[in-house]
Amino acid sequence: MSDRLIFHVDVNSAFLSWEAVDRLCNGETLDLRTVPSCVGGDPERRTSIVSTKSIPAKKYGIETGEPVATALRKCPDLIVVKPNFQLYKKMSREFKSILDEYTPLMQSFSIDEVFMDMSGMERLHPDPIKLAHEMKDRIRDELGFTVNVGIARNKLCAKMASDFEKPDKVHTLFPDEIADKMWPLPVGELFGCGKSTAKKLREMHLNTIGDLAEADERMLLSAFGEKTASYLHNAANGIDDSPVVNEEREAKSYSVENTTEDDVTDFEEVNHLLLAEADIVAGRLRADEVKAFTITVIYRTSDMKRHSHGKKMENSTDITSEIYDMAVKLMKEAWKGEPLRLIGLSASDIDKDGFQQMSLFGEEEKEKQKNLDKALDKIRSKYGNDSVMRAGVGVFRAGRKGNE
DNA sequence: CTCGGCATCCTAT
DNA sequence: CTAACGATAGGATGCCGAG
């Protein structure tokens, strides 16, 4: 088996870079990347968090995921811009379409990351590092934002490499570099080793990725499940056989959640939200021509604890009213009336064939519902997603001023 | 003992 | 002083009860 060659390309501070580029294109003179700034939720809302920060913002100690309110305390001059996903999708498409020219085997890993299988191209491109520079410079020159490229023999190491020094850099992490470049890093830096795993590992005196790489596997098995233990051990040693795959897989679940501005205790208000959410989820199921067997309600009480309650149904559905009724029933069963800060709805156990079978049953009532739902879908596609929701859901805008 | 169903935990962007 | 705190999705894990 011949060695593979894998690139991982990651947009530096993606959302923020894209906002910066867009604003420059629209005649603004300030480049958001050069000042403390971030993409985040409305600073007036208690629940908004920092999504992406500029490098100058990082210097103030502002972290991704922290509340915008505390970020503003650290840096009162912080510029907070609201996310614009339309723009990000467009930028993402352009970014990926450039990279697409370089390989037939590319995997979109997220809106701003791709894996590229560059194996067997040494004839066309004898120097992978030079090629990576070419790619990243082209993106920078043509699209106006920078990327990091990680080069390795597998996806894991390519991903780890692209995370080294930023921005606008190319890094390699070949097998003979793993001990030098990866092992000194704290365990938490390992892809797949999050907060909780890192804490457990540190308690076992495994502080660096190197410590983990050399740890006794039986010790890991005593602290983690079988899969996690073996993943951690392999990953720390730079071992990963997962292939670059280009087909996008079908969704396994469709979910919506809403954090409310004020805690909710009113049953009617909860139902209202559930209806809006059922409508969104059902619309997405229909758009994908699938149905779901399992409906789950999710709620977060004011003590930040998440709860969920779900049930598998006899028949799969994509009908708003059915999903709504189920959600209300589940909520009624599980919720004891504590103040809620988040209410969500998820449809899973996806039935791919269900959509086709629909007409075989000829259930008139369902047909009617379907037509109604279709009509709503049409309104949505014409006027945007908000138009249907607006009628019913004031909560989303509660506390905002100057709105109609 | 295995499998499905369910709740929760963990991780990632 | 500490905790504060989104949306969405996939996978792991543990438990329980049925067969």
Short mmCIF file of C-alpha atoms (C1' of nucleotides) in Angstrom, two decimals:
data_model
loop_
_atom_site.label_atom_id
_atom_site.label_comp_id
_atom_site.label_asym_id
_atom_site.label_seq_id
_atom_site.Cartn_x
_atom_site.Cartn_y
_atom_site.Cartn_z
CA MET A 1 0.00 0.00 0.00
CA SER A 2 1.39 3.31 -1.01
CA ASP A 3 1.48 6.26 1.36
CA ARG A 4 -1.26 8.79 1.09
CA LEU A 5 -0.80 12.53 0.95
CA ILE A 6 -3.55 14.56 2.61
CA PHE A 7 -4.08 18.31 2.80
CA HIS A 8 -6.34 20.00 5.32
CA VAL A 9 -7.27 23.57 4.44
CA ASP A 10 -8.77 25.80 7.10
CA VAL A 11 -9.91 29.41 6.66
CA ASN A 12 -8.30 31.66 9.28
CA SER A 13 -10.96 33.18 11.58
CA ALA A 14 -13.45 32.29 8.88
CA PHE A 15 -16.61 34.24 9.70
CA LEU A 16 -14.67 37.29 10.75
CA SER A 17 -12.40 37.22 7.70
CA TRP A 18 -15.40 36.88 5.45
CA GLU A 19 -17.16 39.82 7.11
CA ALA A 20 -13.97 41.86 6.74
CA VAL A 21 -13.65 41.06 3.05
CA ASP A 22 -17.31 41.80 2.42
CA ARG A 23 -17.11 45.17 4.14
CA LEU A 24 -13.96 46.15 2.25
CA CYS A 25 -15.71 45.21 -0.99
CA ASN A 26 -18.59 47.46 0.00
CA GLY A 27 -16.35 50.46 0.30
CA GLU A 28 -15.62 50.40 4.01
CA THR A 29 -12.09 51.42 4.86
CA LEU A 30 -11.73 49.63 8.19
CA ASP A 31 -10.45 46.07 7.97
CA LEU A 32 -12.07 44.21 10.88
CA ARG A 33 -9.12 41.85 11.00
CA THR A 34 -6.79 44.66 12.08
CA VAL A 35 -8.80 45.72 15.14
CA PRO A 36 -10.34 43.91 18.13
CA SER A 37 -13.55 42.54 16.65
CA CYS A 38 -15.70 39.46 16.57
CA VAL A 39 -18.71 37.87 15.00
CA GLY A 40 -21.28 37.27 17.69
CA GLY A 41 -24.86 37.61 18.78
CA ASP A 42 -26.65 40.83 19.63
CA PRO A 43 -24.74 42.37 22.58
CA GLU A 44 -28.07 43.45 24.08
CA ARG A 45 -29.08 39.84 24.54
CA ARG A 46 -27.79 38.11 27.63
CA THR A 47 -27.39 34.89 25.72
CA SER A 48 -25.17 35.96 22.86
CA ILE A 49 -21.72 34.50 22.55
CA VAL A 50 -18.55 35.13 20.56
CA SER A 51 -18.49 33.03 17.44
CA THR A 52 -15.23 34.10 15.77
CA LYS A 53 -12.71 36.66 16.98
CA SER A 54 -10.01 38.67 15.24
CA ILE A 55 -6.39 38.17 16.19
CA PRO A 56 -6.24 41.57 17.95
CA ALA A 57 -9.34 40.53 19.94
CA LYS A 58 -7.54 37.38 21.00
CA LYS A 59 -4.82 39.53 22.51
CA TYR A 60 -7.40 40.84 24.98
CA GLY A 61 -8.03 37.31 26.16
CA ILE A 62 -11.33 36.98 24.37
CA GLU A 63 -12.25 33.37 23.74
CA THR A 64 -14.52 31.73 21.21
CA GLY A 65 -17.74 30.68 22.91
CA GLU A 66 -17.61 33.19 25.72
CA PRO A 67 -20.54 35.55 26.31
CA VAL A 68 -20.33 38.76 24.32
CA ALA A 69 -20.98 40.67 27.53
CA THR A 70 -17.75 39.47 29.17
CA ALA A 71 -15.80 39.98 25.98
CA LEU A 72 -16.93 43.61 26.00
CA ARG A 73 -15.72 43.92 29.58
CA LYS A 74 -12.30 42.69 28.53
CA CYS A 75 -12.24 45.09 25.60
CA PRO A 76 -14.83 47.89 25.59
CA ASP A 77 -13.83 48.89 22.06
CA LEU A 78 -14.57 45.43 20.69
CA ILE A 79 -16.56 45.64 17.48
CA VAL A 80 -19.28 42.98 17.45
CA VAL A 81 -20.83 42.13 14.10
CA LYS A 82 -23.85 39.95 13.61
CA PRO A 83 -23.44 36.76 11.64
CA ASN A 84 -24.57 36.66 8.02
CA PHE A 85 -24.83 33.05 6.96
CA GLN A 86 -25.84 33.87 3.42
CA LEU A 87 -22.51 35.57 2.97
CA TYR A 88 -20.60 32.72 4.59
CA LYS A 89 -22.21 30.17 2.31
CA LYS A 90 -21.22 32.19 -0.71
CA MET A 91 -17.62 32.65 0.50
CA SER A 92 -17.44 28.97 1.37
CA ARG A 93 -18.57 27.98 -2.10
CA GLU A 94 -15.96 30.18 -3.76
CA PHE A 95 -13.21 28.90 -1.48
CA LYS A 96 -14.08 25.28 -2.13
CA SER A 97 -14.46 25.74 -5.83
CA ILE A 98 -10.86 26.93 -6.13
CA LEU A 99 -9.56 23.95 -4.16
CA ASP A 100 -11.75 21.63 -6.13
CA GLU A 101 -9.55 22.28 -9.16
CA TYR A 102 -6.61 20.59 -7.49
CA THR A 103 -8.01 17.15 -6.75
CA PRO A 104 -10.85 14.84 -7.69
CA LEU A 105 -11.13 13.70 -4.07
CA MET A 106 -12.09 16.46 -1.68
CA GLN A 107 -14.18 16.35 1.47
CA SER A 108 -16.07 19.32 2.83
CA PHE A 109 -15.53 18.96 6.54
CA SER A 110 -17.36 22.11 7.59
CA ILE A 111 -18.28 25.47 6.14
CA ASP A 112 -14.64 26.58 6.25
CA GLU A 113 -12.58 23.38 6.14
CA VAL A 114 -11.77 20.78 3.54
CA PHE A 115 -9.68 17.65 3.34
CA MET A 116 -8.00 16.96 0.01
CA ASP A 117 -6.56 13.62 -0.99
CA MET A 118 -3.47 14.56 -2.98
CA SER A 119 -2.07 11.02 -3.19
CA GLY A 120 -0.31 9.99 -6.36
CA MET A 121 0.17 13.48 -7.71
CA GLU A 122 3.93 13.64 -7.39
CA ARG A 123 4.29 13.61 -11.13
CA LEU A 124 2.04 16.62 -11.59
CA HIS A 125 3.14 18.32 -8.38
CA PRO A 126 6.49 17.01 -7.19
CA ASP A 127 6.65 19.45 -4.28
CA PRO A 128 3.54 19.35 -2.05
CA ILE A 129 4.69 22.26 0.08
CA LYS A 130 5.11 24.45 -2.95
CA LEU A 131 1.71 23.36 -4.21
CA ALA A 132 0.10 24.18 -0.86
CA HIS A 133 1.62 27.65 -0.98
CA GLU A 134 0.26 28.11 -4.46
CA MET A 135 -3.23 27.16 -3.35
CA LYS A 136 -3.28 29.35 -0.28
CA ASP A 137 -1.80 32.33 -2.13
CA ARG A 138 -4.36 31.98 -4.86
CA ILE A 139 -7.20 32.03 -2.36
CA ARG A 140 -5.69 35.04 -0.66
CA ASP A 141 -5.19 36.94 -3.91
CA GLU A 142 -8.45 36.03 -5.58
CA LEU A 143 -10.80 35.99 -2.61
CA GLY A 144 -9.07 38.30 -0.13
CA PHE A 145 -8.81 36.03 2.91
CA THR A 146 -6.11 33.71 4.21
CA VAL A 147 -6.06 30.00 4.96
CA ASN A 148 -3.78 27.54 6.71
CA VAL A 149 -2.80 24.30 5.00
CA GLY A 150 -1.78 21.18 6.90
CA ILE A 151 0.05 18.46 5.00
CA ALA A 152 0.35 14.91 6.29
CA ARG A 153 -0.12 11.23 5.52
CA ASN A 154 -3.59 11.12 7.06
CA LYS A 155 -6.50 13.37 7.90
CA LEU A 156 -5.85 13.57 11.62
CA CYS A 157 -2.28 14.78 11.20
CA ALA A 158 -3.22 17.14 8.39
CA LYS A 159 -5.85 18.66 10.64
CA MET A 160 -3.44 18.96 13.54
CA ALA A 161 -0.88 20.58 11.24
CA SER A 162 -3.25 23.20 9.87
CA ASP A 163 -3.85 24.25 13.45
CA PHE A 164 -0.21 25.11 14.09
CA GLU A 165 0.91 28.71 13.68
CA LYS A 166 -1.64 31.01 12.02
CA PRO A 167 -2.51 32.81 9.83
CA ASP A 168 -1.56 32.28 6.20
CA LYS A 169 0.77 29.34 6.85
CA VAL A 170 1.61 25.91 5.46
CA HIS A 171 2.69 23.21 7.93
CA THR A 172 3.59 19.55 7.60
CA LEU A 173 3.17 16.77 10.11
CA PHE A 174 4.82 13.70 8.62
CA PRO A 175 5.41 10.57 10.71
CA ASP A 176 8.98 11.51 11.56
CA GLU A 177 7.79 14.93 12.82
CA ILE A 178 5.10 13.71 15.18
CA ALA A 179 7.31 13.42 18.24
CA ASP A 180 8.78 16.87 17.74
CA LYS A 181 5.76 18.83 16.61
CA MET A 182 2.76 17.12 18.20
CA TRP A 183 3.88 15.33 21.35
CA PRO A 184 4.85 18.45 23.30
CA LEU A 185 1.33 19.90 22.91
CA PRO A 186 -1.16 19.72 25.80
CA VAL A 187 -3.57 16.75 25.45
CA GLY A 188 -6.49 19.09 24.99
CA GLU A 189 -5.06 20.17 21.64
CA LEU A 190 -5.56 16.72 20.19
CA PHE A 191 -8.51 16.62 17.84
CA GLY A 192 -11.28 14.71 19.58
CA CYS A 193 -9.95 15.41 23.05
CA GLY A 194 -12.28 18.01 24.50
CA LYS A 195 -12.61 19.61 27.89
CA SER A 196 -13.91 16.61 29.72
CA THR A 197 -11.49 14.07 28.28
CA ALA A 198 -8.56 16.42 28.82
CA LYS A 199 -9.50 16.82 32.46
CA LYS A 200 -9.68 13.06 32.98
CA LEU A 201 -6.34 12.59 31.25
CA ARG A 202 -4.66 15.25 33.35
CA GLU A 203 -5.98 13.54 36.45
CA MET A 204 -4.16 10.45 35.19
CA HIS A 205 -1.00 12.58 34.87
CA LEU A 206 -1.19 12.49 31.10
CA ASN A 207 -0.59 16.14 30.34
CA THR A 208 0.83 16.16 26.82
CA ILE A 209 -0.10 14.35 23.66
CA GLY A 210 3.22 12.56 24.05
CA ASP A 211 2.23 11.31 27.51
CA LEU A 212 -0.98 9.98 25.99
CA ALA A 213 0.87 8.34 23.10
CA GLU A 214 3.04 6.39 25.50
CA ALA A 215 0.34 5.63 28.03
CA ASP A 216 -0.65 2.08 28.92
CA GLU A 217 -3.76 1.23 26.94
CA ARG A 218 -5.23 -0.70 29.86
CA MET A 219 -5.10 2.45 31.90
CA LEU A 220 -7.05 4.27 29.20
CA LEU A 221 -9.58 1.45 29.10
CA SER A 222 -10.24 1.85 32.78
CA ALA A 223 -11.18 5.47 32.31
CA PHE A 224 -12.88 5.47 28.91
CA GLY A 225 -15.03 3.24 26.77
CA GLU A 226 -13.42 0.92 24.25
CA LYS A 227 -13.77 3.20 21.24
CA THR A 228 -12.63 6.32 22.99
CA ALA A 229 -9.64 4.57 24.55
CA SER A 230 -8.40 3.20 21.26
CA TYR A 231 -9.12 6.42 19.41
CA LEU A 232 -7.11 8.45 21.90
CA HIS A 233 -4.18 6.10 21.83
CA ASN A 234 -4.06 5.95 18.04
CA ALA A 235 -4.61 9.65 17.56
CA ALA A 236 -1.83 10.59 19.95
CA ASN A 237 0.46 8.39 17.89
CA GLY A 238 -0.66 10.04 14.68
CA ILE A 239 -2.47 6.93 13.50
CA ASP A 240 -5.62 7.41 11.43
CA ASP A 241 -6.87 5.32 8.52
CA SER A 242 -10.08 7.20 7.79
CA PRO A 243 -10.44 7.95 4.10
CA VAL A 244 -11.19 11.27 2.46
CA VAL A 245 -14.77 10.86 1.24
CA ASN A 246 -16.49 13.25 -1.08
CA GLU A 247 -20.10 12.18 -0.97
CA GLU A 248 -22.05 14.20 1.49
CA ARG A 249 -23.92 11.86 3.76
CA GLU A 250 -27.58 12.15 4.47
CA ALA A 251 -28.64 13.86 7.64
CA LYS A 252 -29.45 11.55 10.55
CA SER A 253 -31.41 14.15 12.46
CA TYR A 254 -33.00 17.54 12.04
CA SER A 255 -33.16 19.81 15.04
CA VAL A 256 -33.96 23.37 16.09
CA GLU A 257 -33.48 24.97 19.46
CA ASN A 258 -34.18 28.44 20.73
CA THR A 259 -32.70 30.11 23.76
CA THR A 260 -35.22 32.61 25.04
CA GLU A 261 -34.37 36.08 26.23
CA ASP A 262 -36.30 35.53 29.45
CA ASP A 263 -37.00 32.26 31.21
CA VAL A 264 -40.29 30.72 30.19
CA THR A 265 -42.73 29.16 32.63
CA ASP A 266 -45.95 29.60 30.71
CA PHE A 267 -47.31 26.47 29.10
CA GLU A 268 -48.90 28.42 26.26
CA GLU A 269 -45.64 30.13 25.47
CA VAL A 270 -43.84 26.81 25.36
CA ASN A 271 -46.43 25.45 22.96
CA HIS A 272 -46.08 28.51 20.79
CA LEU A 273 -42.38 27.95 20.48
CA LEU A 274 -42.84 24.26 19.83
CA LEU A 275 -45.22 25.06 16.99
CA ALA A 276 -42.74 27.39 15.35
CA GLU A 277 -40.04 24.77 15.75
CA ALA A 278 -42.21 21.92 14.49
CA ASP A 279 -42.90 24.02 11.43
CA ILE A 280 -39.21 24.55 10.76
CA VAL A 281 -38.23 20.92 11.28
CA ALA A 282 -41.14 19.60 9.23
CA GLY A 283 -40.28 22.00 6.43
CA ARG A 284 -36.72 20.77 6.39
CA LEU A 285 -37.83 17.14 6.33
CA ARG A 286 -40.06 17.88 3.36
CA ALA A 287 -37.35 19.83 1.60
CA ASP A 288 -35.16 16.73 1.84
CA GLU A 289 -38.04 14.43 0.98
CA VAL A 290 -37.66 12.33 4.12
CA LYS A 291 -39.70 11.60 7.20
CA ALA A 292 -38.78 10.92 10.81
CA PHE A 293 -39.88 8.23 13.23
CA THR A 294 -38.59 9.75 16.43
CA ILE A 295 -39.49 13.14 17.86
CA THR A 296 -37.58 14.49 20.83
CA VAL A 297 -38.12 17.64 22.82
CA ILE A 298 -35.10 19.24 24.41
CA TYR A 299 -35.20 21.85 27.10
CA ARG A 300 -32.71 23.59 29.29
CA THR A 301 -33.77 24.66 32.75
CA SER A 302 -32.52 27.91 34.22
CA ASP A 303 -29.83 25.99 36.09
CA MET A 304 -28.34 25.25 32.61
CA LYS A 305 -29.15 21.54 32.81
CA ARG A 306 -30.27 19.96 29.55
CA HIS A 307 -33.12 17.48 29.48
CA SER A 308 -34.58 15.50 26.65
CA HIS A 309 -37.59 13.31 26.14
CA GLY A 310 -38.29 11.47 22.92
CA LYS A 311 -40.40 8.73 21.47
CA LYS A 312 -40.36 6.57 18.40
CA MET A 313 -43.67 6.66 16.57
CA GLU A 314 -45.50 3.92 14.76
CA ASN A 315 -45.31 5.83 11.47
CA SER A 316 -42.76 8.30 10.22
CA THR A 317 -43.95 11.83 9.55
CA ASP A 318 -43.07 15.14 7.95
CA ILE A 319 -46.28 16.89 8.93
CA THR A 320 -46.07 20.00 11.07
CA SER A 321 -49.19 19.33 13.10
CA GLU A 322 -48.22 15.73 13.85
CA ILE A 323 -44.78 16.76 14.99
CA TYR A 324 -46.24 19.58 17.02
CA ASP A 325 -48.81 17.36 18.72
CA MET A 326 -46.13 14.84 19.59
CA ALA A 327 -43.84 17.55 20.92
CA VAL A 328 -46.58 18.96 23.15
CA LYS A 329 -47.33 15.51 24.48
CA LEU A 330 -43.68 14.79 25.22
CA MET A 331 -43.18 18.16 26.85
CA LYS A 332 -46.21 17.62 29.01
CA GLU A 333 -44.84 14.27 30.14
CA ALA A 334 -41.38 15.50 31.01
CA TRP A 335 -41.54 19.13 32.04
CA LYS A 336 -42.44 19.82 35.65
CA GLY A 337 -42.82 23.53 35.17
CA GLU A 338 -39.33 24.72 36.09
CA PRO A 339 -38.31 27.95 34.36
CA LEU A 340 -36.90 27.19 30.91
CA ARG A 341 -34.20 29.08 29.08
CA LEU A 342 -34.11 26.86 25.99
CA ILE A 343 -36.69 24.86 24.12
CA GLY A 344 -35.84 22.62 21.19
CA LEU A 345 -37.20 19.96 18.94
CA SER A 346 -35.45 17.17 17.08
CA ALA A 347 -36.60 14.71 14.45
CA SER A 348 -34.47 11.60 14.05
CA ASP A 349 -34.64 7.98 12.98
CA ILE A 350 -34.94 9.16 9.41
CA ASP A 351 -37.13 7.26 7.00
CA LYS A 352 -35.74 7.75 3.51
CA ASP A 353 -38.43 5.76 1.71
CA GLY A 354 -41.35 7.13 3.69
CA PHE A 355 -41.75 10.12 1.46
CA GLN A 356 -42.45 8.06 -1.65
CA GLN A 357 -44.93 5.77 0.05
CA MET A 358 -47.11 8.62 1.15
CA SER A 359 -49.69 8.54 -1.58
CA LEU A 360 -50.18 4.79 -1.34
CA PHE A 361 -52.21 5.23 1.82
CA GLY A 362 -54.58 7.87 0.54
CA GLU A 363 -55.39 9.22 3.95
CA GLU A 364 -57.44 12.28 3.26
CA GLU A 365 -56.75 14.12 6.46
CA LYS A 366 -53.04 13.73 5.99
CA GLU A 367 -53.37 14.94 2.44
CA LYS A 368 -54.98 18.11 3.66
CA GLN A 369 -52.24 18.70 6.18
CA LYS A 370 -49.72 18.09 3.49
CA ASN A 371 -51.26 20.68 1.23
CA LEU A 372 -51.33 23.20 4.01
CA ASP A 373 -47.71 22.51 4.82
CA LYS A 374 -46.80 22.82 1.18
CA ALA A 375 -48.50 26.18 1.00
CA LEU A 376 -46.50 27.37 3.97
CA ASP A 377 -43.32 26.06 2.36
CA LYS A 378 -44.13 28.13 -0.68
CA ILE A 379 -44.57 31.29 1.38
CA ARG A 380 -41.30 30.58 3.05
CA SER A 381 -39.38 30.16 -0.17
CA LYS A 382 -40.90 33.36 -1.49
CA TYR A 383 -40.48 35.64 1.49
CA GLY A 384 -37.76 33.94 3.49
CA ASN A 385 -37.92 31.79 6.54
CA ASP A 386 -39.05 34.57 8.86
CA SER A 387 -42.33 35.34 7.22
CA VAL A 388 -44.17 32.35 8.58
CA MET A 389 -42.57 32.40 11.98
CA ARG A 390 -43.12 36.08 12.55
CA ALA A 391 -46.81 35.74 12.92
CA GLY A 392 -46.59 33.38 15.84
CA VAL A 393 -43.37 33.95 17.63
CA GLY A 394 -42.79 37.21 19.40
CA VAL A 395 -40.29 35.71 21.78
CA PHE A 396 -37.52 35.80 19.24
CA ARG A 397 -37.66 39.54 19.18
CA ALA A 398 -38.65 40.23 22.76
CA GLY A 399 -36.60 42.96 24.30
CA ARG A 400 -35.54 44.45 20.99
CA LYS A 401 -36.56 47.96 20.26
CA GLY A 402 -37.42 49.77 17.05
CA ASN A 403 -38.89 46.72 15.41
CA GLU A 404 -42.05 47.66 13.56
"C1'" DC B 1 -26.85 -12.35 25.79
"C1'" DT B 2 -28.14 -9.15 22.27
"C1'" DC B 3 -30.82 -5.62 20.49
"C1'" DG B 4 -33.82 -1.60 20.42
"C1'" DG B 5 -35.10 2.46 22.71
"C1'" DC B 6 -34.03 6.12 25.47
"C1'" DA B 7 -31.36 9.69 28.14
"C1'" DT B 8 -27.16 11.79 28.75
"C1'" DC B 9 -22.47 12.96 27.75
"C1'" DC B 10 -18.86 14.47 24.77
"C1'" DT B 11 -17.02 16.71 20.79
"C1'" DA B 12 -16.74 19.63 16.71
"C1'" DT B 13 -17.55 23.95 13.91
"C1'" DC C 1 -15.66 35.34 43.39
"C1'" DT C 2 -17.57 32.31 40.06
"C1'" DA C 3 -20.16 31.36 36.48
"C1'" DA C 4 -21.82 33.38 32.92
"C1'" DC C 5 -23.10 30.81 27.40
"C1'" DG C 6 -25.49 29.30 20.66
"C1'" DA C 7 -27.18 26.20 17.20
"C1'" DT C 8 -26.72 22.04 15.08
"C1'" DA C 9 -25.17 17.51 14.42
"C1'" DG C 10 -22.87 12.91 15.07
"C1'" DG C 11 -21.16 9.34 17.94
"C1'" DA C 12 -20.34 6.98 22.42
"C1'" DT C 13 -22.03 5.12 26.51
"C1'" DG C 14 -24.82 3.22 29.96
"C1'" DC C 15 -29.07 1.41 31.44
"C1'" DC C 16 -33.23 -1.20 31.04
"C1'" DG C 17 -36.42 -4.44 29.44
"C1'" DA C 18 -37.86 -7.80 25.77
"C1'" DG C 19 -37.09 -11.79 23.39
#
